[in-house]
Coordinates of N, CA and C and ligand atoms in Angstrom, one line a residue:
M114 N 81.7 119.7 75.7 CA 81.1 119.7 74.5 C 82.6 119.0 73.5
R115 N 83.3 118.2 72.6 CA 84.2 117.6 72.1 C 83.2 117.2 71.1
I116 N 84.9 118.0 70.4 CA 84.8 118.0 68.9 C 85.7 116.8 68.1
L117 N 85.4 115.9 67.5 CA 86.5 115.3 66.8 C 86.6 115.7 65.3
L118 N 88.1 116.5 64.9 CA 88.4 118.1 64.0 C 88.9 116.7 62.9
V119 N 88.5 116.6 61.8 CA 89.7 115.6 60.9 C 89.9 116.3 59.7
E120 N 91.3 117.0 59.6 CA 92.3 117.9 58.6 C 93.5 117.5 58.6
D121 N 93.6 117.5 56.9 CA 95.4 117.3 57.1 C 96.1 118.1 56.5
D122 N 95.0 119.2 56.3 CA 96.5 120.7 56.2 C 96.7 121.6 58.0
A123 N 97.7 121.3 58.4 CA 98.3 121.8 59.3 C 98.0 123.0 59.1
M124 N 98.2 124.0 58.8 CA 97.7 125.6 59.2 C 96.2 125.4 59.4
I125 N 95.5 125.0 58.2 CA 93.7 125.5 59.0 C 93.7 124.4 59.9
G126 N 93.9 123.0 60.1 CA 93.9 122.4 61.4 C 93.9 123.2 62.6
E127 N 95.7 124.2 62.7 CA 96.1 124.3 63.5 C 95.0 125.6 64.2
S128 N 94.5 126.5 62.9 CA 93.8 127.5 63.6 C 92.7 127.3 63.9
V129 N 91.6 126.5 63.2 CA 90.2 125.6 63.6 C 90.5 125.2 65.4
E130 N 91.8 124.3 65.4 CA 91.7 123.9 67.0 C 91.8 124.3 67.9
E131 N 92.2 125.9 67.6 CA 93.2 127.2 68.7 C 91.6 127.2 68.4
G132 N 90.8 128.3 67.9 CA 89.6 129.0 67.2 C 88.5 127.6 68.4
L133 N 88.2 126.4 68.2 CA 87.4 125.7 68.8 C 87.9 125.3 70.1
H134 N 89.4 125.9 71.0 CA 89.8 125.6 72.1 C 89.0 127.0 72.6
G135 N 89.4 128.2 72.1 CA 88.8 129.6 72.4 C 86.9 129.6 72.6
E136 N 85.9 128.8 71.8 CA 85.3 128.7 72.2 C 84.6 127.1 73.1
N137 N 85.3 127.0 74.1 CA 84.9 126.2 75.1 C 85.1 124.6 75.1
Y138 N 85.3 124.3 73.6 CA 85.1 122.8 73.2 C 86.5 122.2 73.6
A139 N 86.4 120.9 73.6 CA 87.2 119.5 74.0 C 87.6 119.2 72.5
V140 N 88.6 119.2 71.7 CA 88.8 118.7 70.4 C 90.0 117.6 70.4
D141 N 89.7 117.1 69.6 CA 90.3 116.0 68.9 C 91.2 116.1 67.5
W142 N 92.7 116.4 66.9 CA 92.2 116.6 66.0 C 93.4 115.4 64.7
V143 N 92.5 114.6 64.5 CA 93.3 113.8 63.3 C 93.3 113.9 62.3
R144 N 95.0 113.5 61.7 CA 95.3 114.5 60.3 C 94.9 112.7 58.7
D145 N 94.9 112.2 59.3 CA 94.3 111.6 58.4 C 92.8 110.2 58.4
G146 N 92.1 109.9 57.1 CA 90.8 108.8 57.3 C 90.9 108.0 59.0
R147 N 92.8 107.4 58.5 CA 92.3 106.1 59.1 C 92.1 105.9 60.5
A148 N 93.1 107.5 60.6 CA 93.1 108.1 62.4 C 91.9 108.6 62.3
A149 N 90.8 109.3 61.6 CA 89.7 109.4 62.1 C 88.9 108.2 62.2
E150 N 88.8 107.4 61.6 CA 88.2 106.3 61.9 C 88.4 105.7 63.2
L151 N 89.3 105.2 63.9 CA 90.1 104.9 64.8 C 89.7 105.8 66.0
A152 N 89.3 106.9 66.0 CA 88.8 107.8 66.4 C 87.8 107.8 67.1
L153 N 86.8 108.1 66.0 CA 85.2 107.3 65.9 C 84.9 105.8 66.4
S154 N 85.9 105.1 66.8 CA 85.5 103.6 67.0 C 86.2 103.7 68.3
N155 N 87.0 104.6 69.3 CA 86.9 104.7 71.0 C 86.5 106.1 71.4
Q156 N 85.7 106.5 71.2 CA 85.4 108.1 71.6 C 84.1 108.2 71.2
V157 N 83.5 109.0 72.2 CA 81.8 109.3 71.6 C 82.1 111.1 71.5
Y158 N 81.8 110.8 70.4 CA 81.6 113.0 70.1 C 80.3 113.3 70.2
D159 N 80.3 114.7 70.6 CA 79.2 115.5 69.9 C 79.0 115.7 68.7
L160 N 80.6 116.1 67.8 CA 80.1 116.5 66.3 C 81.5 116.3 66.2
V161 N 81.1 115.9 64.7 CA 82.6 115.9 63.9 C 82.8 116.9 62.6
L162 N 83.9 117.0 62.6 CA 84.5 118.0 61.6 C 85.2 117.4 60.9
L163 N 84.6 117.2 59.3 CA 85.2 116.2 58.2 C 85.2 116.9 57.2
D164 N 87.0 116.9 56.8 CA 87.4 117.4 55.4 C 86.7 116.2 54.3
L165 N 86.7 116.5 53.2 CA 86.9 115.4 52.6 C 87.9 114.7 51.9
G166 N 88.5 115.5 51.5 CA 90.4 114.7 50.8 C 90.7 114.8 51.6
L167 N 91.4 113.7 52.1 CA 91.8 112.9 53.6 C 93.0 112.2 52.8
P168 N 94.2 112.0 53.0 CA 94.9 110.8 52.9 C 94.6 109.7 53.7
K169 N 94.8 108.2 53.6 CA 94.7 106.9 54.0 C 93.3 106.5 53.1
K170 N 92.1 108.4 54.1 CA 90.5 107.4 52.9 C 90.1 108.4 53.3
Q171 N 89.7 108.8 52.1 CA 88.7 109.8 51.4 C 87.7 109.9 53.2
G172 N 87.5 111.1 53.4 CA 86.4 111.4 54.3 C 84.9 111.1 54.2
I173 N 84.4 110.9 52.4 CA 83.3 110.3 52.1 C 83.0 108.8 53.1
E174 N 84.1 108.0 52.4 CA 84.4 106.9 52.8 C 84.6 106.6 54.5
V175 N 85.0 107.6 55.1 CA 85.0 107.8 56.7 C 83.8 108.2 56.9
L176 N 82.8 108.7 56.3 CA 81.7 109.5 56.5 C 80.9 107.9 56.8
I177 N 80.3 107.1 55.7 CA 80.0 106.1 55.3 C 80.0 104.9 56.1
T178 N 81.3 104.7 56.3 CA 81.4 103.9 57.4 C 80.4 104.4 59.1
Y179 N 81.4 105.6 59.5 CA 80.6 106.1 60.5 C 78.8 105.7 60.4
R180 N 78.1 106.4 60.0 CA 77.3 106.2 60.0 C 76.7 104.2 59.8
K181 N 77.2 103.7 59.0 CA 76.6 102.2 59.1 C 77.0 101.8 60.1
Q182 N 78.1 102.3 61.8 CA 78.0 101.5 62.6 C 77.4 102.0 63.3
G183 N 76.4 102.8 63.3 CA 75.6 103.8 64.1 C 75.8 105.2 64.8
G184 N 77.0 105.2 64.1 CA 77.3 106.7 64.8 C 76.5 107.9 64.5
A185 N 76.6 108.4 65.3 CA 75.5 109.4 65.1 C 75.5 110.4 65.4
A186 N 76.5 111.2 65.6 CA 76.6 112.6 66.0 C 76.6 113.4 64.7
P187 N 76.6 114.9 64.7 CA 75.9 115.6 63.6 C 77.1 115.6 62.9
V188 N 77.3 115.6 61.8 CA 78.9 115.6 61.2 C 78.9 117.2 59.7
L189 N 79.9 117.7 59.8 CA 79.6 118.5 59.1 C 80.9 118.5 58.3
I190 N 81.0 119.0 56.7 CA 82.0 118.1 55.8 C 82.2 119.3 55.3
I191 N 83.6 119.5 55.2 CA 84.4 120.6 54.5 C 84.9 120.2 53.4
T192 N 84.5 121.3 52.3 CA 84.9 121.2 51.0 C 85.6 121.4 50.2
A193 N 86.6 121.6 48.6 CA 85.8 122.7 47.7 C 85.5 123.2 46.7
R194 N 85.9 125.1 47.0 CA 84.5 125.2 45.8 C 84.1 124.9 44.7
D195 N 85.0 124.0 44.3 CA 84.2 123.4 42.7 C 83.1 121.9 42.8
A196 N 83.4 121.3 43.8 CA 83.0 120.0 44.6 C 81.6 119.9 44.9
T197 N 81.0 120.4 43.6 CA 79.2 119.8 44.2 C 78.5 119.1 44.2
A198 N 79.5 117.6 43.8 CA 78.7 116.0 43.3 C 79.5 116.0 45.2
D199 N 80.5 116.3 45.6 CA 81.0 115.9 47.1 C 80.1 116.6 47.8
R200 N 79.4 117.2 48.1 CA 78.9 118.3 48.7 C 77.3 117.5 49.0
V201 N 76.8 117.3 47.2 CA 75.4 116.1 47.7 C 75.9 114.6 47.5
R202 N 77.1 114.2 47.3 CA 77.1 112.6 47.9 C 77.4 112.7 49.8
G203 N 78.3 113.4 49.9 CA 78.2 113.8 51.5 C 77.1 114.0 52.3
L204 N 76.0 115.1 52.4 CA 74.6 114.7 52.5 C 74.1 114.1 52.9
D205 N 73.5 113.1 51.1 CA 73.5 112.5 50.9 C 73.6 110.8 51.7
A206 N 75.5 110.5 52.1 CA 75.7 109.6 52.5 C 76.0 109.6 53.9
G207 N 75.1 110.9 54.6 CA 74.9 111.4 56.4 C 75.4 112.6 57.0
A208 N 75.4 113.0 55.8 CA 76.6 114.6 56.4 C 75.5 115.2 57.0
D209 N 75.3 115.7 58.1 CA 74.3 117.3 58.0 C 74.6 118.3 57.8
D210 N 75.8 119.3 57.0 CA 75.6 120.8 57.0 C 76.9 120.5 55.9
Y211 N 77.5 121.7 55.4 CA 79.0 121.5 54.7 C 79.1 123.3 55.0
L212 N 80.6 123.2 55.2 CA 81.5 124.2 54.9 C 81.8 124.5 53.7
I213 N 82.5 125.6 52.5 CA 83.3 125.6 51.8 C 84.8 126.4 52.0
K214 N 85.6 125.8 51.5 CA 87.0 126.2 51.5 C 87.5 127.5 51.2
P215 N 87.7 128.3 51.5 CA 88.2 129.0 53.1 C 87.2 129.3 53.6
Y216 N 86.9 129.0 55.0 CA 85.6 129.4 55.9 C 86.0 130.4 55.7
N217 N 84.7 131.5 57.0 CA 85.5 132.2 58.7 C 84.5 131.5 59.4
L218 N 85.4 131.4 60.4 CA 86.0 131.0 61.6 C 84.1 130.8 62.5
D219 N 84.1 132.6 62.5 CA 83.0 132.4 63.0 C 81.6 132.2 62.8
E220 N 81.8 131.9 61.4 CA 80.7 130.8 60.7 C 80.4 129.7 60.7
L221 N 81.5 129.1 60.7 CA 81.9 127.3 61.6 C 81.5 127.6 63.0
F222 N 81.6 128.1 63.8 CA 81.3 128.3 64.8 C 79.7 128.1 65.5
A223 N 79.1 128.9 64.3 CA 77.6 129.4 64.0 C 77.3 128.3 64.0
R224 N 78.0 127.3 62.7 CA 76.6 126.6 62.4 C 77.0 125.1 62.9
I225 N 78.1 125.1 64.1 CA 78.2 124.1 65.0 C 77.2 124.2 66.1
R226 N 77.3 125.3 67.1 CA 75.9 125.5 68.1 C 74.7 125.6 66.9
A227 N 74.7 125.6 65.8 CA 73.1 125.4 65.3 C 73.0 123.8 65.0
L228 N 73.6 123.0 65.2 CA 73.9 121.5 64.6 C 73.8 120.7 66.2
L229 N 74.2 121.5 67.0 CA 74.2 120.7 68.4 C 72.7 121.0 69.0
R230 N 72.8 122.1 68.7 CA 71.2 122.5 69.2 C 70.3 122.0 68.8
R231 N 69.8 121.2 67.4 CA 69.3 120.3 66.8 C 69.4 119.3 67.0
S232 N 70.8 118.4 67.3 CA 71.2 117.2 68.3 C 70.8 117.4 69.2
A233 N 71.0 118.2 69.9 CA 69.7 118.1 71.5 C 68.3 117.8 71.5
G234 N 68.2 117.9 70.1 CA 66.4 118.6 69.4 C 66.2 119.5 70.2
R235 N 66.1 120.9 70.4 CA 66.2 121.8 71.0 C 66.2 122.8 69.1
A236 N 65.6 123.7 69.5 CA 65.1 124.9 67.9 C 65.6 126.4 68.6
N237 N 65.0 126.4 70.5 CA 65.7 127.7 70.6 C 67.1 127.7 71.0
P238 N 68.2 129.4 70.7 CA 69.5 128.8 71.0 C 69.5 128.8 72.6
E239 N 68.8 129.1 73.1 CA 69.3 129.3 75.1 C 68.1 128.4 75.1
I240 N 69.5 127.8 76.1 CA 68.9 126.4 77.2 C 68.4 127.0 78.5
A241 N 67.1 126.3 78.4 CA 66.3 127.1 79.8 C 66.1 125.9 81.1
F242 N 66.0 126.1 82.0 CA 65.9 124.5 83.1 C 65.6 125.3 85.0
A243 N 64.9 125.5 85.1 CA 64.4 124.9 86.6 C 65.1 127.3 86.7
G244 N 64.6 128.1 86.1 CA 65.0 129.4 86.2 C 66.5 129.7 86.4
V245 N 67.1 128.4 85.7 CA 68.5 128.9 85.5 C 68.4 128.7 82.8
T246 N 69.4 130.2 82.6 CA 69.6 130.0 81.6 C 70.7 130.3 81.1
L247 N 70.8 129.7 80.1 CA 72.4 129.5 79.2 C 72.5 129.7 77.6
N248 N 73.0 130.5 77.3 CA 73.2 130.5 75.6 C 74.4 130.7 75.2
P249 N 74.6 129.4 74.5 CA 76.1 128.7 73.7 C 76.6 129.8 73.0
A250 N 75.8 130.8 72.7 CA 76.4 131.9 71.5 C 77.0 133.1 71.9
T251 N 76.6 133.3 72.4 CA 76.8 135.0 73.6 C 77.2 134.4 75.1
R252 N 77.8 132.9 75.3 CA 77.6 132.6 76.4 C 77.0 133.2 77.9
V253 N 76.1 133.8 77.2 CA 75.7 134.0 79.1 C 74.9 133.6 79.4
V254 N 74.8 133.1 80.8 CA 74.1 132.4 81.9 C 73.6 133.2 82.8
T255 N 72.3 133.0 83.1 CA 71.4 133.9 84.4 C 71.0 133.1 85.0
C256 N 70.8 133.3 86.3 CA 69.6 132.6 87.4 C 69.4 133.4 88.0
Q257 N 68.6 132.7 88.4 CA 66.3 133.9 88.4 C 66.2 135.6 87.9
G258 N 67.4 135.4 86.4 CA 66.9 136.6 85.7 C 68.3 137.6 85.9
S259 N 69.5 136.6 87.1 CA 70.7 137.3 87.5 C 71.9 136.8 86.6
P260 N 72.6 138.0 86.0 CA 73.3 137.5 85.2 C 74.9 136.6 86.4
L261 N 75.6 135.8 86.1 CA 76.5 134.8 86.7 C 77.3 135.1 85.9
H262 N 78.4 135.4 86.4 CA 80.1 135.0 85.7 C 80.7 133.7 85.7
L263 N 81.1 133.1 84.8 CA 81.3 131.4 84.7 C 82.5 131.4 84.1
S264 N 83.9 130.6 84.8 CA 84.6 130.5 83.5 C 85.1 130.0 82.9
S265 N 85.4 129.5 81.9 CA 85.3 129.2 80.3 C 84.6 127.1 81.0
R266 N 85.4 126.1 82.0 CA 85.8 125.7 82.3 C 84.1 125.3 82.9
E267 N 83.9 126.2 84.2 CA 82.2 126.0 84.9 C 81.4 126.4 83.5
F268 N 81.5 126.9 82.6 CA 80.0 127.0 81.6 C 80.4 125.7 80.9
A269 N 81.6 125.5 80.4 CA 81.4 123.6 79.6 C 81.0 123.3 80.3
L270 N 81.7 123.1 81.2 CA 80.3 121.2 82.7 C 78.5 122.2 83.0
L271 N 78.7 122.9 83.0 CA 77.5 123.6 83.6 C 76.1 123.3 81.6
H272 N 76.9 123.5 80.5 CA 76.3 123.4 79.4 C 76.3 122.0 79.3
A273 N 77.2 121.4 79.6 CA 77.0 119.6 79.8 C 75.6 119.2 80.1
L274 N 75.8 119.3 81.2 CA 74.9 119.0 81.6 C 73.8 119.5 81.8
M275 N 73.4 121.3 80.9 CA 72.0 121.1 80.6 C 71.5 121.1 79.7
E276 N 72.1 120.0 78.4 CA 72.1 119.7 77.5 C 71.3 118.1 77.9
A277 N 71.4 117.7 78.9 CA 70.2 117.2 78.8 C 69.6 117.3 80.1
P278 N 69.1 118.0 80.6 CA 68.2 118.2 82.4 C 67.2 116.8 82.5
G279 N 67.9 116.6 84.4 CA 67.0 115.9 84.0 C 68.0 113.9 84.2
E280 N 69.1 114.1 83.3 CA 69.5 113.0 83.0 C 70.3 112.9 83.9
V281 N 70.9 111.6 84.2 CA 72.4 112.1 85.0 C 73.5 111.5 84.1
V282 N 74.8 112.6 84.2 CA 75.6 112.8 82.9 C 77.0 111.9 83.7
S283 N 77.9 111.4 83.5 CA 78.5 110.3 84.8 C 80.3 111.3 85.0
K284 N 80.8 111.1 85.7 CA 81.9 112.3 86.0 C 83.0 112.1 84.8
A285 N 83.0 110.7 84.2 CA 84.0 110.3 82.7 C 83.6 110.6 81.8
N286 N 82.4 110.9 81.3 CA 81.6 111.3 80.7 C 81.9 113.3 80.7
L287 N 81.6 114.2 81.8 CA 82.5 114.9 82.2 C 83.4 115.5 81.6
E288 N 84.2 114.8 82.1 CA 85.7 115.4 82.0 C 85.8 115.0 80.2
E289 N 85.4 113.7 79.9 CA 85.1 113.8 78.7 C 84.8 114.8 77.5
K290 N 84.4 115.1 78.2 CA 83.0 116.8 77.5 C 84.3 118.5 77.7
L291 N 85.2 117.5 79.3 CA 85.7 118.9 78.8 C 87.2 119.2 78.3
Y292 N 88.3 117.6 78.3 CA 89.6 117.6 77.4 C 89.5 117.0 76.9
G293 N 90.4 116.8 75.4 CA 90.7 116.7 74.6 C 92.7 115.9 74.9
W294 N 92.5 115.0 73.9 CA 93.7 114.4 74.3 C 95.1 115.1 74.8
N295 N 95.2 115.5 74.3 CA 96.4 116.0 75.1 C 96.6 117.5 76.0
E296 N 95.1 116.9 76.8 CA 95.3 117.7 78.1 C 94.9 116.8 79.4
E297 N 96.2 117.8 80.1 CA 96.4 116.7 81.9 C 94.2 116.8 82.4
V298 N 94.0 116.2 82.5 CA 93.0 115.6 83.2 C 93.7 115.6 85.0
E299 N 93.4 116.6 85.6 CA 93.4 116.1 87.7 C 92.1 115.8 87.7
S300 N 92.5 114.5 88.8 CA 91.7 113.6 89.3 C 90.4 114.2 89.9
N301 N 90.8 115.0 90.4 CA 88.9 116.0 91.0 C 88.9 117.1 90.6
T302 N 88.7 117.3 88.9 CA 88.8 118.6 88.7 C 86.9 118.7 88.5
V303 N 86.3 117.7 88.1 CA 85.0 118.3 87.7 C 84.1 118.6 89.0
E304 N 85.0 117.9 90.7 CA 84.4 118.0 91.8 C 84.4 119.4 91.8
V305 N 86.0 119.6 91.1 CA 86.5 121.0 92.0 C 85.5 121.7 90.9
Y306 N 84.3 122.2 89.4 CA 84.1 122.8 88.9 C 82.4 122.7 89.5
I307 N 82.5 121.3 90.1 CA 80.9 121.4 90.5 C 80.9 122.4 91.9
H308 N 81.2 122.4 92.6 CA 81.5 122.6 93.9 C 81.9 124.2 93.2
M309 N 82.5 124.9 92.3 CA 82.3 126.3 92.4 C 81.1 126.9 91.8
L310 N 80.4 126.1 91.3 CA 79.1 126.1 89.8 C 77.2 126.3 91.0
R311 N 78.1 124.9 92.0 CA 77.6 125.1 93.0 C 77.3 126.3 94.2
K312 N 78.0 127.3 94.1 CA 78.2 128.7 94.9 C 77.3 129.2 94.6
K313 N 77.5 129.7 93.1 CA 77.1 130.1 91.7 C 75.3 130.2 92.0
L314 N 75.2 128.7 91.4 CA 73.7 128.1 91.1 C 72.7 127.6 92.3
G315 N 73.6 127.7 93.3 CA 72.9 127.2 94.8 C 73.2 125.8 95.0
S316 N 72.4 125.6 95.9 CA 73.4 124.2 96.3 C 72.7 123.0 95.6
E317 N 70.6 123.2 95.2 CA 70.5 122.1 94.6 C 70.5 121.9 93.5
F318 N 70.8 123.3 92.4 CA 70.2 122.9 91.5 C 71.5 122.1 91.1
I319 N 72.6 121.3 91.2 CA 73.3 120.2 90.5 C 72.8 119.4 91.6
K320 N 72.8 118.0 91.0 CA 72.3 117.4 92.2 C 73.8 115.8 92.0
N321 N 73.7 115.6 93.0 CA 75.1 114.7 92.8 C 74.6 113.4 93.1
V322 N 74.9 112.1 92.1 CA 73.6 110.5 91.8 C 74.8 109.8 92.4
R323 N 74.7 109.8 93.5 CA 76.2 109.1 94.1 C 76.6 107.6 93.5
G324 N 78.1 107.5 93.3 CA 78.4 106.5 92.6 C 78.1 106.4 91.2
V325 N 77.2 107.0 90.7 CA 76.5 107.6 89.7 C 77.2 108.7 88.6
G326 N 77.2 109.7 88.9 CA 77.2 111.3 88.2 C 76.7 112.3 88.7
Y327 N 76.6 113.3 88.3 CA 75.6 114.1 88.7 C 73.8 114.9 87.4
K328 N 73.6 115.5 87.7 CA 72.8 115.8 86.9 C 72.1 117.5 87.6
V329 N 71.1 118.3 86.5 CA 70.7 119.3 86.3 C 69.3 118.8 86.7
A330 N 68.9 119.6 88.0 CA 67.3 119.3 88.9 C 66.4 120.3 89.2
A331 N 65.2 120.0 88.8 CA 64.7 121.2 89.6 C 64.7 120.9 91.3
A332 N 64.3 122.4 91.7 CA 64.2 122.6 92.8 C 63.7 121.5 93.6
G333 N 63.4 121.1 94.8 CA 62.8 120.1 95.9 C 62.8 119.0 95.3
Ligands
CA57 CA1 92.4 117.9 52.4

């Protein structure tokens, strides 16, 4: 899952970026409204974390433009405590949820999971498909009822595939969900993680669609 973090406060931005990495999200962090617009027009994100008070262009303007241009990712706005009017305006402009500064990181992560779940069309926090379950909150993965131990990248890759069961996800798309801008991507990294996941999940669960990408599929 790849998140755009829009935050001009260096201290808050650093702690949120670090926290999101710890939760296995790929993160791109921009510090003003113009950079946010540029990022949103060049990259597909799974979620946007948008501070409203920004240099160069206000967060609300970024949001309005993003929605007008068809941007569909869930947007979580961050506002000051006394800014009720901004929150109302933000929600009416297409934001999906809001948090008030200062906020607790655990609450932020829980809201992100809830928004990602809804945007994938699920109500149940646990994703289940063909005998495999994955819980983004507890990070527990089971196969035929037995818990599996996955590395954080393996988990992130499986999560990306299981959010769209049966759909082919391209290698480039998977790389985008695993790595932010400032992270080096090894050329065969997706293949390596797929190989390790197949060892743990059985060779049939993740199918390679030659020249297109990968999908999780029911056996047979
Ligand atoms: Ca700010």
